[in-house]
Short mmCIF file of C-alpha atoms and ligand atoms in Angstrom, two decimals:
data_model
loop_
_atom_site.label_atom_id
_atom_site.label_comp_id
_atom_site.label_asym_id
_atom_site.label_seq_id
_atom_site.Cartn_x
_atom_site.Cartn_y
_atom_site.Cartn_z
CA MET R 226 19.20 -12.62 -2.39
CA GLU R 227 21.71 -11.08 -0.26
CA THR R 228 20.77 -6.81 0.45
CA GLN R 229 23.41 -5.50 -1.95
CA GLU R 230 22.29 -7.95 -4.80
CA LEU R 231 18.81 -6.67 -4.20
CA VAL R 232 19.82 -3.33 -4.69
CA GLU R 233 21.71 -3.78 -7.63
CA LYS R 234 18.88 -5.45 -9.27
CA TYR R 235 15.85 -3.73 -7.90
CA PHE R 236 17.07 0.09 -7.99
CA ARG R 237 18.18 2.17 -10.54
CA PRO R 238 21.97 3.28 -10.40
CA GLY R 239 22.65 6.49 -9.15
CA ARG R 240 19.39 6.89 -7.38
CA LEU R 241 20.56 6.53 -3.78
CA PRO R 242 20.44 7.56 -1.76
CA HIS R 243 16.78 8.24 -1.01
CA ILE R 244 15.34 11.78 0.21
CA TRP R 245 13.70 10.29 2.92
CA CYS R 246 14.32 11.66 6.78
CA PRO R 247 16.40 9.42 8.99
CA GLY R 248 14.66 6.93 10.97
CA CYS R 249 11.60 6.90 8.31
CA GLY R 250 10.05 3.63 7.37
CA ASN R 251 9.79 4.37 3.49
CA GLY R 252 12.66 2.27 2.95
CA ILE R 253 11.67 -0.39 4.85
CA ILE R 254 8.31 -0.56 2.84
CA THR R 255 10.13 -0.34 -0.45
CA GLY R 256 12.52 -2.85 0.42
CA ALA R 257 9.57 -5.10 1.31
CA ILE R 258 8.01 -4.84 -1.97
CA VAL R 259 11.67 -5.60 -3.63
CA LYS R 260 11.62 -8.74 -1.46
CA ALA R 261 8.34 -9.79 -2.76
CA VAL R 262 8.86 -9.31 -6.16
CA ASP R 263 12.13 -11.33 -6.09
CA LYS R 264 10.04 -14.05 -4.21
CA LEU R 265 7.52 -14.14 -6.76
CA GLY R 266 10.51 -14.30 -9.66
CA LEU R 267 8.47 -11.80 -11.18
CA ASN R 268 9.98 -10.11 -14.59
CA GLN R 269 11.01 -6.54 -13.84
CA ASP R 270 9.95 -5.78 -17.42
CA GLU R 271 6.64 -7.21 -16.97
CA THR R 272 5.97 -5.28 -13.27
CA VAL R 273 4.79 -1.62 -13.36
CA VAL R 274 5.13 0.42 -10.23
CA VAL R 275 2.84 3.48 -9.94
CA SER R 276 3.02 5.93 -7.32
CA GLY R 277 1.10 9.16 -6.61
CA ILE R 278 2.46 12.47 -4.70
CA GLY R 279 3.96 12.24 -1.41
CA CYS R 280 7.00 10.97 0.60
CA SER R 281 5.80 7.43 -0.02
CA SER R 282 5.32 8.35 -4.01
CA ARG R 283 8.94 9.03 -4.15
CA SER R 284 9.86 5.14 -4.01
CA SER R 285 8.72 4.52 -7.72
CA GLY R 286 12.10 6.71 -8.77
CA TYR R 287 14.22 4.47 -7.15
CA LEU R 288 13.05 0.92 -8.12
CA ASP R 289 14.32 -0.23 -11.69
CA PHE R 290 10.69 -1.63 -13.15
CA ASN R 291 8.38 0.20 -15.58
CA THR R 292 7.86 3.26 -13.29
CA VAL R 293 5.17 6.25 -13.07
CA HIS R 294 5.39 9.15 -10.68
CA SER R 295 1.82 10.38 -11.25
CA ALA R 296 -0.22 13.54 -10.05
CA HIS R 297 -1.80 13.47 -6.37
CA GLY R 298 -4.39 11.08 -5.71
CA ARG R 299 -4.36 9.78 -9.45
CA ALA R 300 -1.96 6.57 -8.99
CA LEU R 301 -5.21 4.26 -9.35
CA PRO R 302 -6.52 6.02 -12.15
CA VAL R 303 -3.02 5.76 -14.13
CA ALA R 304 -2.72 2.07 -12.96
CA THR R 305 -6.28 1.12 -13.94
CA GLY R 306 -5.45 2.49 -17.34
CA VAL R 307 -2.06 0.14 -17.32
CA LYS R 308 -3.93 -2.91 -16.31
CA LEU R 309 -6.33 -2.60 -18.73
CA SER R 310 -4.31 -1.78 -21.81
CA GLU R 311 -1.82 -4.78 -20.96
CA PRO R 312 -3.60 -7.18 -18.37
CA ARG R 313 -0.82 -9.52 -18.30
CA LEU R 314 1.52 -7.11 -16.40
CA LYS R 315 1.66 -6.95 -12.73
CA VAL R 316 0.83 -3.32 -11.25
CA ILE R 317 2.07 -2.12 -8.15
CA VAL R 318 0.88 1.23 -6.78
CA CYS R 319 2.35 2.77 -4.11
CA THR R 320 0.68 5.58 -2.21
CA GLY R 321 0.39 7.28 1.14
CA ASP R 322 -2.74 7.84 3.63
CA GLY R 323 -3.19 11.18 2.36
CA ASP R 324 -2.99 10.44 -1.49
CA ALA R 325 -5.23 7.45 -1.36
CA THR R 326 -7.80 8.21 0.96
CA ALA R 327 -8.27 11.94 0.76
CA ILE R 328 -7.91 13.45 -2.98
CA GLY R 329 -7.81 10.23 -4.00
CA GLY R 330 -10.31 8.60 -2.12
CA ASN R 331 -13.07 8.13 -4.73
CA HIS R 332 -10.55 6.41 -7.04
CA PHE R 333 -9.72 4.04 -4.31
CA ILE R 334 -13.30 2.92 -3.70
CA HIS R 335 -13.91 2.62 -7.33
CA ALA R 336 -11.00 0.52 -7.89
CA ALA R 337 -11.77 -1.65 -5.12
CA ARG R 338 -15.50 -1.90 -6.57
CA ARG R 339 -14.36 -3.06 -9.71
CA ASN R 340 -11.75 -5.66 -8.34
CA ILE R 341 -9.25 -4.62 -10.83
CA ASP R 342 -6.22 -6.79 -10.48
CA LEU R 343 -3.81 -4.40 -8.64
CA THR R 344 -2.05 -4.58 -5.74
CA VAL R 345 -1.85 -1.16 -3.49
CA VAL R 346 0.79 -0.74 -0.87
CA LEU R 347 -0.34 2.41 1.23
CA PHE R 348 2.32 3.61 3.13
CA ASN R 349 0.44 4.41 6.45
CA ASN R 350 2.30 7.41 8.11
CA ASN R 351 -0.69 8.83 9.68
CA ILE R 352 -0.05 12.28 8.28
CA TYR R 353 1.05 14.69 5.49
CA GLY R 354 4.57 14.23 5.58
CA MET R 355 6.29 16.22 2.64
CA THR R 356 4.06 18.81 2.70
CA GLY R 357 4.46 19.97 6.13
CA GLY R 358 2.52 17.56 8.51
CA GLN R 359 -1.33 18.48 7.77
CA TYR R 360 -3.79 15.76 9.33
CA SER R 361 -5.11 13.04 6.95
CA PRO R 362 -8.32 10.89 6.78
CA LEU R 363 -5.92 8.42 8.62
CA THR R 364 -4.64 10.52 11.17
CA PRO R 365 -6.04 9.38 14.53
CA THR R 366 -8.51 11.40 16.32
CA HIS R 367 -6.90 13.71 18.91
CA SER R 368 -3.69 13.99 17.06
CA LYS R 369 -1.76 16.95 16.69
CA ALA R 370 -0.81 18.12 13.12
CA THR R 371 -0.28 21.44 11.61
CA THR R 372 -3.63 21.85 10.55
CA ALA R 373 -4.59 20.83 13.67
CA PRO R 374 -2.76 22.35 16.60
CA TYR R 375 -5.38 21.08 19.37
CA GLY R 376 -5.70 17.78 18.00
CA THR R 377 -7.95 16.71 14.99
CA ILE R 378 -11.63 16.21 16.32
CA GLU R 379 -12.01 13.80 12.91
CA ARG R 380 -12.73 10.16 13.10
CA ALA R 381 -10.05 8.14 10.81
CA PHE R 382 -10.94 5.78 8.32
CA ASP R 383 -10.16 2.08 9.25
CA VAL R 384 -8.76 1.72 5.74
CA ALA R 385 -8.57 -2.25 5.54
CA LYS R 386 -12.35 -2.11 6.60
CA LEU R 387 -13.08 0.75 3.87
CA ALA R 388 -11.25 -1.46 1.15
CA GLU R 389 -13.12 -4.40 2.26
CA ALA R 390 -16.34 -2.71 2.49
CA ALA R 391 -15.53 -1.06 -1.40
CA GLY R 392 -15.05 -4.41 -2.54
CA ALA R 393 -11.33 -5.46 -2.64
CA THR R 394 -10.93 -9.10 -2.56
CA PHE R 395 -7.59 -9.02 -0.79
CA VAL R 396 -6.81 -7.10 2.39
CA ALA R 397 -3.47 -6.93 4.82
CA ARG R 398 -1.78 -5.17 7.26
CA ALA R 399 1.73 -5.15 8.93
CA THR R 400 4.08 -2.57 10.30
CA THR R 401 7.37 -1.79 9.37
CA PHE R 402 8.47 -3.60 12.69
CA HIS R 403 7.12 -6.45 11.48
CA THR R 404 9.29 -6.91 8.35
CA GLN R 405 9.06 -10.27 7.28
CA LEU R 406 5.31 -10.55 7.63
CA LEU R 407 5.04 -7.03 5.61
CA THR R 408 7.01 -9.07 2.88
CA ASP R 409 4.94 -11.96 2.68
CA VAL R 410 1.47 -9.94 2.76
CA ILE R 411 2.76 -7.75 -0.32
CA ALA R 412 3.77 -11.02 -1.99
CA LYS R 413 0.57 -12.43 -1.44
CA ALA R 414 -1.39 -9.26 -2.66
CA ILE R 415 0.59 -9.46 -5.63
CA ALA R 416 -0.19 -12.92 -6.25
CA HIS R 417 -4.09 -12.48 -5.51
CA GLU R 418 -5.97 -11.56 -8.69
CA GLY R 419 -8.04 -9.12 -7.86
CA PHE R 420 -7.72 -5.73 -6.44
CA SER R 421 -5.35 -6.02 -3.14
CA LEU R 422 -4.74 -3.92 -0.43
CA VAL R 423 -1.81 -3.63 2.18
CA GLU R 424 -1.77 -1.32 4.67
CA ALA R 425 1.73 -0.54 5.50
CA ILE R 426 2.20 1.29 9.11
CA THR R 427 5.32 3.26 9.32
CA ALA R 428 6.57 5.87 11.33
CA CYS R 429 7.05 9.26 10.58
CA PRO R 430 9.27 10.50 13.23
CA ILE R 431 9.33 14.13 11.61
CA SER R 432 6.07 15.45 10.29
CA PHE R 433 3.89 12.91 13.05
CA GLY R 434 6.38 11.94 15.68
CA ARG R 435 7.78 15.34 16.61
CA GLN R 436 4.30 17.06 16.49
CA ASN R 437 2.95 14.05 19.00
CA LYS R 438 5.57 13.49 21.06
CA ARG R 439 6.26 9.97 20.23
CA GLY R 440 9.55 10.04 20.61
CA GLY R 441 12.19 9.40 17.98
CA ALA R 442 12.08 6.42 15.48
CA PRO R 443 12.99 3.57 17.78
CA ASP R 444 10.19 4.43 19.91
CA MET R 445 7.96 4.62 17.26
CA MET R 446 9.43 1.17 16.10
CA LYS R 447 8.51 -0.53 19.33
CA TRP R 448 5.01 1.06 19.39
CA GLN R 449 4.11 -0.78 16.06
CA ARG R 450 5.99 -3.87 17.98
CA ASP R 451 3.48 -3.35 21.13
CA HIS R 452 0.43 -2.65 19.32
CA GLY R 453 0.40 -4.93 16.21
CA VAL R 454 -1.44 -8.23 17.06
CA VAL R 455 -1.09 -10.98 14.88
CA LEU R 456 -5.21 -11.89 13.71
CA ALA R 457 -5.51 -15.05 15.45
CA ALA R 458 -3.98 -13.90 18.52
CA TYR R 459 -5.88 -10.45 18.81
CA ASN R 460 -9.18 -12.33 18.07
CA LYS R 461 -8.63 -13.98 21.19
CA LEU R 462 -8.01 -10.94 23.20
CA PRO R 463 -10.68 -9.66 25.57
CA GLU R 464 -12.47 -6.44 23.90
CA ASP R 465 -11.02 -4.07 26.32
CA GLN R 466 -7.95 -5.07 25.51
CA LYS R 467 -8.16 -4.82 21.73
CA GLU R 468 -8.91 -0.76 22.22
CA ASP R 469 -5.02 0.11 21.74
CA LYS R 470 -4.15 -2.82 19.52
CA PHE R 471 -4.47 -3.13 16.01
CA PRO R 472 -4.88 -6.51 13.82
CA ILE R 473 -1.84 -7.59 11.52
CA GLY R 474 -1.94 -10.11 9.05
CA VAL R 475 -4.16 -11.05 6.29
CA LEU R 476 -7.52 -9.81 7.27
CA TYR R 477 -9.63 -10.69 4.21
CA GLU R 478 -9.69 -12.65 1.34
CA ALA R 479 -12.31 -13.51 -1.25
CA GLU R 480 -12.72 -14.45 -5.01
CA ALA R 481 -14.75 -12.08 -7.29
CA PRO R 482 -14.62 -11.69 -11.11
CA GLU R 483 -11.43 -9.70 -12.07
CA TYR R 484 -12.66 -6.85 -13.92
CA THR R 485 -9.92 -6.94 -16.90
CA LYS R 486 -11.34 -10.20 -17.74
CA GLU R 487 -14.80 -9.11 -17.65
CA TYR R 488 -13.80 -6.20 -19.75
CA ASP R 489 -12.54 -8.75 -22.13
CA LYS R 490 -15.89 -10.79 -22.12
CA VAL R 491 -17.15 -7.41 -23.08
CA ILE R 492 -14.84 -6.88 -26.09
CA ALA R 493 -15.28 -10.45 -27.36
CA ALA R 494 -19.15 -10.16 -27.33
CA ALA R 495 -18.89 -7.08 -29.12
CA GLN R 496 -16.84 -8.52 -31.82
CA GLY R 497 -18.86 -11.51 -31.84
CA VAL R 498 -15.79 -13.75 -31.37
CA GLN R 499 -14.57 -16.47 -28.71
CA ARG R 500 -11.38 -15.29 -27.18
CA THR R 501 -8.94 -16.05 -24.15
CA PRO R 502 -8.68 -12.97 -21.58
CA ARG R 503 -5.68 -10.87 -22.67
CA SER R 504 -4.08 -11.68 -18.95
CA GLU R 505 -3.90 -15.53 -19.73
CA GLU R 506 -2.24 -15.12 -23.50
CA SER R 507 1.57 -16.20 -23.42
FE1 SF4 Y 153 9.49 10.18 6.04
FE2 SF4 Y 153 8.18 11.51 7.31
FE3 SF4 Y 153 10.29 12.52 6.56
FE4 SF4 Y 153 8.38 12.11 5.10
S1 SF4 Y 153 8.26 13.71 6.74
S2 SF4 Y 153 10.50 11.45 4.62
S3 SF4 Y 153 7.25 10.63 6.13
S4 SF4 Y 153 9.93 10.92 7.80
#
């Protein structure tokens, strides 16, 4: 489908132009979500997008699905409630690095631990963009932020490893430079049954780039191009060359019981009946 057709089909009339700064990567990620949904042929009325608060979370307001723009850090509890009430729905969570791993950090690890069938697209711009450039748990050590004018001394999470360790059964990473890969891994994440994370590395030329002298948006895109390496090639790099690179692609995939199906078994046991999990009902 051509871009114009995608916009007309999947974006709410009258909501564009968006509020993101020139050069921001959030539109690229939102576009990749739409392309992934289209690639999978999902029913728009049976697709739900839940977001938290922050620049990334504005994405839900532009999209013509069932959407919830929830509270800061609370996208996952809201998405969990939606999925538990109607397990046949496809639920996608749009969140940022601060939203998902600081105030929402506990929700993130426990949703992963439960392996509930949600797809989290984490827009990682390395900073709190909307509120003025404070450092987040994904801000690289020594980066400057309004709350760390001399550079943060905290160590950043590797959120992909965090998700895997917490119990996620699909973990992938891509950047806004690698747009085809980004679309592909989001589609795979949505198709996967269980908790899936896509870390989408994006440029924030305003709140992160300016403070850290990263140049403009094109320079930040080139940085993504030069530092993201497809997993198979990354694994072949000598250790000293891995230091300033990061792997992209599907990083981890496993099978485990999915939470809503297990929950339905508990309901059936309590009622003393045999029943098909609701996610499999037509
Ligand atoms: Fe994008 Fe950063 Fe502007 Fe937010 S502050 S819209 S993340 S460029």
